[in-house]
Short mmCIF file of C-alpha atoms and ligand atoms in Angstrom, two decimals:
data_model
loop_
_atom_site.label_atom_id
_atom_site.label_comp_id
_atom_site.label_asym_id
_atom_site.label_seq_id
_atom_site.Cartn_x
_atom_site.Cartn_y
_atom_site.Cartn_z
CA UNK A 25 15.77 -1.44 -13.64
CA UNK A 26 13.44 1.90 -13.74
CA UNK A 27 10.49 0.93 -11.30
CA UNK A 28 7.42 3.24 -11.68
CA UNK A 29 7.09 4.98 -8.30
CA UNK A 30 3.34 4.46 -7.06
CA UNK A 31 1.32 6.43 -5.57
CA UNK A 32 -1.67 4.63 -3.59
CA UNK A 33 -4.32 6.65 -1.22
CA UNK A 34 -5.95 4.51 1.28
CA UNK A 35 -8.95 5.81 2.49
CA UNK A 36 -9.80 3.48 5.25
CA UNK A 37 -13.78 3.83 6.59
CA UNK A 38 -14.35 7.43 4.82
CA UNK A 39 -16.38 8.36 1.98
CA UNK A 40 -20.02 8.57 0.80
CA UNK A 41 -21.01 8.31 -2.73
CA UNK A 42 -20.70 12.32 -2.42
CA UNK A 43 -17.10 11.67 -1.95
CA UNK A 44 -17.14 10.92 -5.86
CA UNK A 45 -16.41 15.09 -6.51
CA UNK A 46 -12.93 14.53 -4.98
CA UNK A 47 -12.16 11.79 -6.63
CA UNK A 48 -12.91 13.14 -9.90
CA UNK A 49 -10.05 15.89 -8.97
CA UNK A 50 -7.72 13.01 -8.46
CA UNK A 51 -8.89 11.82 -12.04
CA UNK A 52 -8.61 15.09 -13.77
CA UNK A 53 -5.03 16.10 -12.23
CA UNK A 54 -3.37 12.24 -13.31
CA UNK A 55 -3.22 13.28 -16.51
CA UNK A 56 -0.22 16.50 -16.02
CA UNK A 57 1.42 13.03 -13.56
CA UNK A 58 2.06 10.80 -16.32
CA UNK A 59 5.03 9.18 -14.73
CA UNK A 60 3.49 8.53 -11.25
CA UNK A 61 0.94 5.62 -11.35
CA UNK A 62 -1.75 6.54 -8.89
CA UNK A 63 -4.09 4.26 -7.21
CA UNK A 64 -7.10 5.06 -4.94
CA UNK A 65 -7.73 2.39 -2.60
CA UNK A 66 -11.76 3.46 -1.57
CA UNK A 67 -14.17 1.90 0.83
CA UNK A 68 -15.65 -1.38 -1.10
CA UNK A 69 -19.18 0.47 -0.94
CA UNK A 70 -17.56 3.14 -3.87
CA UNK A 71 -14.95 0.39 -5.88
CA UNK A 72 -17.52 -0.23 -8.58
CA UNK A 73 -18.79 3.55 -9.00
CA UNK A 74 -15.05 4.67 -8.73
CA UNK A 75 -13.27 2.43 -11.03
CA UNK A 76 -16.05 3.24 -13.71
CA UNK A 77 -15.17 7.05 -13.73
CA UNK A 78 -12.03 6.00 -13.85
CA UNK A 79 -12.51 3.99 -16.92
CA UNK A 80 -9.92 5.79 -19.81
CA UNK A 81 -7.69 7.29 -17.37
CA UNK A 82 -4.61 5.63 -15.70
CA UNK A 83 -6.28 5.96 -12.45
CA UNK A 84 -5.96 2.74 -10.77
CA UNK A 85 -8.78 1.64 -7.93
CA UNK A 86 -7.76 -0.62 -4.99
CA UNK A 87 -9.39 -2.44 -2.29
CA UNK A 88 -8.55 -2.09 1.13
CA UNK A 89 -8.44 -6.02 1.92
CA UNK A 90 -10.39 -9.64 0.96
CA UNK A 91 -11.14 -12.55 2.28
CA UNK A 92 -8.78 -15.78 1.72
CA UNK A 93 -11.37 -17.64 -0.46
CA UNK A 94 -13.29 -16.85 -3.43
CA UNK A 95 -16.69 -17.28 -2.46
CA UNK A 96 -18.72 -19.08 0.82
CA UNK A 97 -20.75 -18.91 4.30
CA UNK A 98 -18.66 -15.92 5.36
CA UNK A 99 -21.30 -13.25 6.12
CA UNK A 100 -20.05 -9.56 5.35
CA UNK A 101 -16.88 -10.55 3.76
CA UNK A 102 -15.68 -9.78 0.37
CA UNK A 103 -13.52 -11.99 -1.93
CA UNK A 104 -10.51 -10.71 -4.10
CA UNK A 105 -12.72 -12.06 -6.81
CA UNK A 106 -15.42 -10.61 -6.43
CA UNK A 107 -13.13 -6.86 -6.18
CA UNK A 108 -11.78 -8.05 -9.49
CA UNK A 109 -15.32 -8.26 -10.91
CA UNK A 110 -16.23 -4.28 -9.40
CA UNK A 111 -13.16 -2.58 -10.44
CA UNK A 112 -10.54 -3.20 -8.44
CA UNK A 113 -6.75 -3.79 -9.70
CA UNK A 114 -5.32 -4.32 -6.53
CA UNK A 115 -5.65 -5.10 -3.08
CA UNK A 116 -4.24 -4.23 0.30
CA UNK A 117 -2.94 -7.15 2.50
CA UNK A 118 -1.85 -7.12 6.43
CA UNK A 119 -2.62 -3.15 6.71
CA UNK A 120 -1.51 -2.93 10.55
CA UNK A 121 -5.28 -2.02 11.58
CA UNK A 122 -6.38 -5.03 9.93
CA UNK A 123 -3.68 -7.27 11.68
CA UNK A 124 -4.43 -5.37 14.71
CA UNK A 125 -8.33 -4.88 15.12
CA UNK A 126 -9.40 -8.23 13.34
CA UNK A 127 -6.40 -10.26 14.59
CA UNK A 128 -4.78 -10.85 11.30
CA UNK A 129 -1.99 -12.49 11.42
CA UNK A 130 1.09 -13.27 9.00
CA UNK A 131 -0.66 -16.66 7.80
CA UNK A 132 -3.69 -14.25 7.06
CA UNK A 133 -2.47 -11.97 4.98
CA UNK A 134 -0.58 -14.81 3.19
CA UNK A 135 -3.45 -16.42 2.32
CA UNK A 136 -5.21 -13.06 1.44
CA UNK A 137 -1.82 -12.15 -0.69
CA UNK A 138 -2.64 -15.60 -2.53
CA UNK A 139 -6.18 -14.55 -3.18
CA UNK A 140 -5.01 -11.08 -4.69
CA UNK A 141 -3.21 -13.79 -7.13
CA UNK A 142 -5.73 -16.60 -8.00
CA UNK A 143 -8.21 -13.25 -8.69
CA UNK A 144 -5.73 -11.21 -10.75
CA UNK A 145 -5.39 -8.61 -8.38
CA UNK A 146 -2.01 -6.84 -7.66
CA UNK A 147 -1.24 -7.35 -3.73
CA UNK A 148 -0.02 -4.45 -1.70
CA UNK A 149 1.42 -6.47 1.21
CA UNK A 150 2.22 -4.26 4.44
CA UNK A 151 4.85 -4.64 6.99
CA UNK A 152 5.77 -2.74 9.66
CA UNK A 153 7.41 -2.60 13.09
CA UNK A 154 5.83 -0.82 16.62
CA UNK A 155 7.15 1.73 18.34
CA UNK A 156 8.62 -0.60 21.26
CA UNK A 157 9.79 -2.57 18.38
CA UNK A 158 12.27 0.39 17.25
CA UNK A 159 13.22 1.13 20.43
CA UNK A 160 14.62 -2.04 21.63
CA UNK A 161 16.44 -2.55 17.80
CA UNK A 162 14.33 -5.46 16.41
CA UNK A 163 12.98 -3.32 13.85
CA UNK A 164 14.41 -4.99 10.71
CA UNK A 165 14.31 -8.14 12.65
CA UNK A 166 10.52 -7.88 12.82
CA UNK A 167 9.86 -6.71 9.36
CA UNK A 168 11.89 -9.59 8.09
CA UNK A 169 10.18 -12.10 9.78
CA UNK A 170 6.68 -10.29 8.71
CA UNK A 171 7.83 -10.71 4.95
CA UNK A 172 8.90 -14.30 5.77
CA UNK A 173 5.29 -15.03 7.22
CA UNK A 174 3.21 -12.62 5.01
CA UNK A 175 4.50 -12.53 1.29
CA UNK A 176 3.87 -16.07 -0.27
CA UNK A 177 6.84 -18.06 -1.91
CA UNK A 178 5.27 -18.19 -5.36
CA UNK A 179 3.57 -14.45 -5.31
CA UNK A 180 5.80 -12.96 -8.38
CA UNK A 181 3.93 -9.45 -8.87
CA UNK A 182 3.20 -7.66 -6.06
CA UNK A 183 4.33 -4.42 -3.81
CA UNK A 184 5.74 -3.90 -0.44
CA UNK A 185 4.65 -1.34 2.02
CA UNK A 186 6.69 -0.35 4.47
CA UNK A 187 4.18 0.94 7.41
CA UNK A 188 6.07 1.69 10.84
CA UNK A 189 3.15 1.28 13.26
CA UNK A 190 3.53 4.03 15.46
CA UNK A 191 3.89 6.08 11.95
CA UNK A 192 0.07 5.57 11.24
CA UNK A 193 -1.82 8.72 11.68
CA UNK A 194 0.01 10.33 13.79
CA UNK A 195 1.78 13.10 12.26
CA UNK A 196 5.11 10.95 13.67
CA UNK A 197 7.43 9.59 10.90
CA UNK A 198 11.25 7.97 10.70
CA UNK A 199 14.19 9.87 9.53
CA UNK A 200 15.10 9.30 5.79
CA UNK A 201 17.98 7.46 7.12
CA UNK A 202 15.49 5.17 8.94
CA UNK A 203 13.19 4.84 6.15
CA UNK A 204 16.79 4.42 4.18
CA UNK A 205 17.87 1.69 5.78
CA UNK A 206 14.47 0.08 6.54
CA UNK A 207 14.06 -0.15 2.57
CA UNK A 208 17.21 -1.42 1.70
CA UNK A 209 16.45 -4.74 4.30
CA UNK A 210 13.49 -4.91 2.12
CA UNK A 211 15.38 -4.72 -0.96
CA UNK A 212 18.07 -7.18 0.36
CA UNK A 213 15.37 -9.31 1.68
CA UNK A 214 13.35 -9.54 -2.26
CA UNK A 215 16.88 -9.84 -3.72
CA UNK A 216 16.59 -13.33 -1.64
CA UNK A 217 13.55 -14.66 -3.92
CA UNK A 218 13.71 -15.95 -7.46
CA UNK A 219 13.56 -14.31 -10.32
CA UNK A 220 13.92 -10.48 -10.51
CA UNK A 221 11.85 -9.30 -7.39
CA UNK A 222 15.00 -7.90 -6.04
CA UNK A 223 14.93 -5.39 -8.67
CA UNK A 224 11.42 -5.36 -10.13
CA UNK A 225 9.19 -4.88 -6.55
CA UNK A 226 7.82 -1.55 -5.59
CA UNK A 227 8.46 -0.82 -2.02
CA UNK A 228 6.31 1.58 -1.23
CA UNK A 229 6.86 4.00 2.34
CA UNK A 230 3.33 4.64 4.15
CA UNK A 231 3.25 6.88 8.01
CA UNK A 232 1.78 10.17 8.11
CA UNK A 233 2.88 11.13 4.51
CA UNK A 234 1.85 14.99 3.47
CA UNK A 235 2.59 17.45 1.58
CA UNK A 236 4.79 19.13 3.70
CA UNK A 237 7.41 15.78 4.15
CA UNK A 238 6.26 14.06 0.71
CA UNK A 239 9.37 15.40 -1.56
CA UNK A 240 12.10 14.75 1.18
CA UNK A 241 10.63 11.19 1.89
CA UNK A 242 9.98 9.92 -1.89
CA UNK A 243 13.41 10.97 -2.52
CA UNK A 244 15.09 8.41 -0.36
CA UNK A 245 17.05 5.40 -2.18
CA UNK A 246 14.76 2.56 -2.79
CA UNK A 247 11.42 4.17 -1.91
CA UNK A 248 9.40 3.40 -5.11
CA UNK A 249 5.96 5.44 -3.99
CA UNK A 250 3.62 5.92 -1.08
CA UNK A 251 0.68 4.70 0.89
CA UNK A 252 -0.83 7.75 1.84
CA UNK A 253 -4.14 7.74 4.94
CA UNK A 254 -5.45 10.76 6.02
CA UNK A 255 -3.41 13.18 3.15
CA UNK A 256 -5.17 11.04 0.40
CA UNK A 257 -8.76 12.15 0.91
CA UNK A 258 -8.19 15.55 -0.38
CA UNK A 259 -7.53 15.49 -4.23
CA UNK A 260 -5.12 18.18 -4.10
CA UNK A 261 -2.80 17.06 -1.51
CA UNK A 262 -2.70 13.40 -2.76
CA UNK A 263 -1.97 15.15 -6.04
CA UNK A 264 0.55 17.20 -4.44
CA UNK A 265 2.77 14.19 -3.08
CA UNK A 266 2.43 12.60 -6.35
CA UNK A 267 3.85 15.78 -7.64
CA UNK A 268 7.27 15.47 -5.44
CA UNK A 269 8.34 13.01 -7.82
CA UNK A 270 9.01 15.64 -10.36
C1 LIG B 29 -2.17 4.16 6.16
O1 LIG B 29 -3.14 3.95 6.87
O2 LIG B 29 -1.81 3.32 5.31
C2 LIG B 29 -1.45 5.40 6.37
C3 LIG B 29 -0.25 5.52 5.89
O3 LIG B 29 -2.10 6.38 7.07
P1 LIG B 29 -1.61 7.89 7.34
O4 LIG B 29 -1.00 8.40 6.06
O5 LIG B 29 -2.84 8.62 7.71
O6 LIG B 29 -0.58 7.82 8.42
#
């Protein structure tokens, strides 16, 4: 089965509404990428403005996380609801910072993955193992047991992201035979649930993607797209990896 590869920019805690210029770029250049879906995945403060000038393009906007429930006494959070209703067509789950600076666990992002689903939003569920992880060998072990914990039994349309920790911004990333064999446990591991997720999910390769690695990366068996940081805040180099599908 032909997946589409995806392309997805997460741009963490940058952007003003100024910020709209460069996303227009990213707009304007998805239309010579017609077999690369692209997402932008913006601070919440720009979903709503975003996904309207994105309206008529295949642009897709995501949100960078949600809270569990739809609505409540939870003071500065944001439900996947209420991303569906600005804009959003997707949501990131269990991004390491989130699992490491607000404590987020597996059980979190499962019940944020579940969320994404009651709402209608696509969830982007990350995994990934740390550097002392790797080095001692538990590395599939660990992103095994994080799909186990994270990835809800009945969740039937969503994408993996396959994040190695120490990967994350800074400049470091696997080998293609790491990222290689880290995608085909993922694979195996989806093959494991019903239906056709074995074949159907996106697994998605995220760690200090740019244009300079993008083509040798995307090219690896069973890598279906990226989640792109810091390289995904400048139109023309999140362009540019979505180009090294061609
Ligand atoms: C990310 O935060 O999802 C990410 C992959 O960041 P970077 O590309 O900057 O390493």
């Amino acid at each position: 089965m032909a997946r589409r590869p995806l392309v997805a920019g997460n741009w963490k805690m940058h952007g003003l509404q100024s910020a709209s210029g460069e996303f227009d770029k990213i707009v304007a250049g998805a239309r010579s990428l017609p077999g690369v879906e692209l997402m932008v995945c913006p601070p919440a403060t720009l979903i709503a403005g975003f996904a309207a000038a994105a309206r008529g393009s295949s642009v897709l906007i995501g949100a960078q996380d949600c809270h569990a429930l739809a609505s409540g006494a939870y003071t500065g959070d944001i439900s996947a609801e209420m991303l569906k209703d600005a804009g959003a067509a997707a949501v990131i789950v269990g991004h390491s910072e989130r699992r490491h600076y607000h404590g987020e666990t597996d059980a979190t992002v499962r019940a944020k993955a579940l969320a994404a689903k009651r709402a209608g939003l696509l969830a982007i569920v990350c995994v990934g193992e740390t550097r002392a992880e790797r080095d001692t060998g538990r590395a599939a072990a660990v992103v095994r047991a994080a799909l186990d914990g994270s990835v809800p039994d009945d969740l039937v349309d969503f994408v993996v992201a396959y994040e190695p920790v120490w990967a994350i911004g800074t400049g470091l990333t696997p080998t293609p035979a790491d990222v290689g064999d880290m995608h085909r446990v993922i694979r195996e591991w989806l093959g494991s649930r019903p239906g056709k997720a074995g074949e159907r999910t996106r697994i998605l390769y995220g760690g200090s993607v740019t244009t300079a690695n993008a083509k040798e990366l995307l090219a690896v068996d069973n890598v279906d797209g990226a989640l792109v940081g810091g390289a995904s805040l400048k139109a023309q180099d999140f362009l540019a990896i979505a180009r090294a599908y061609r």
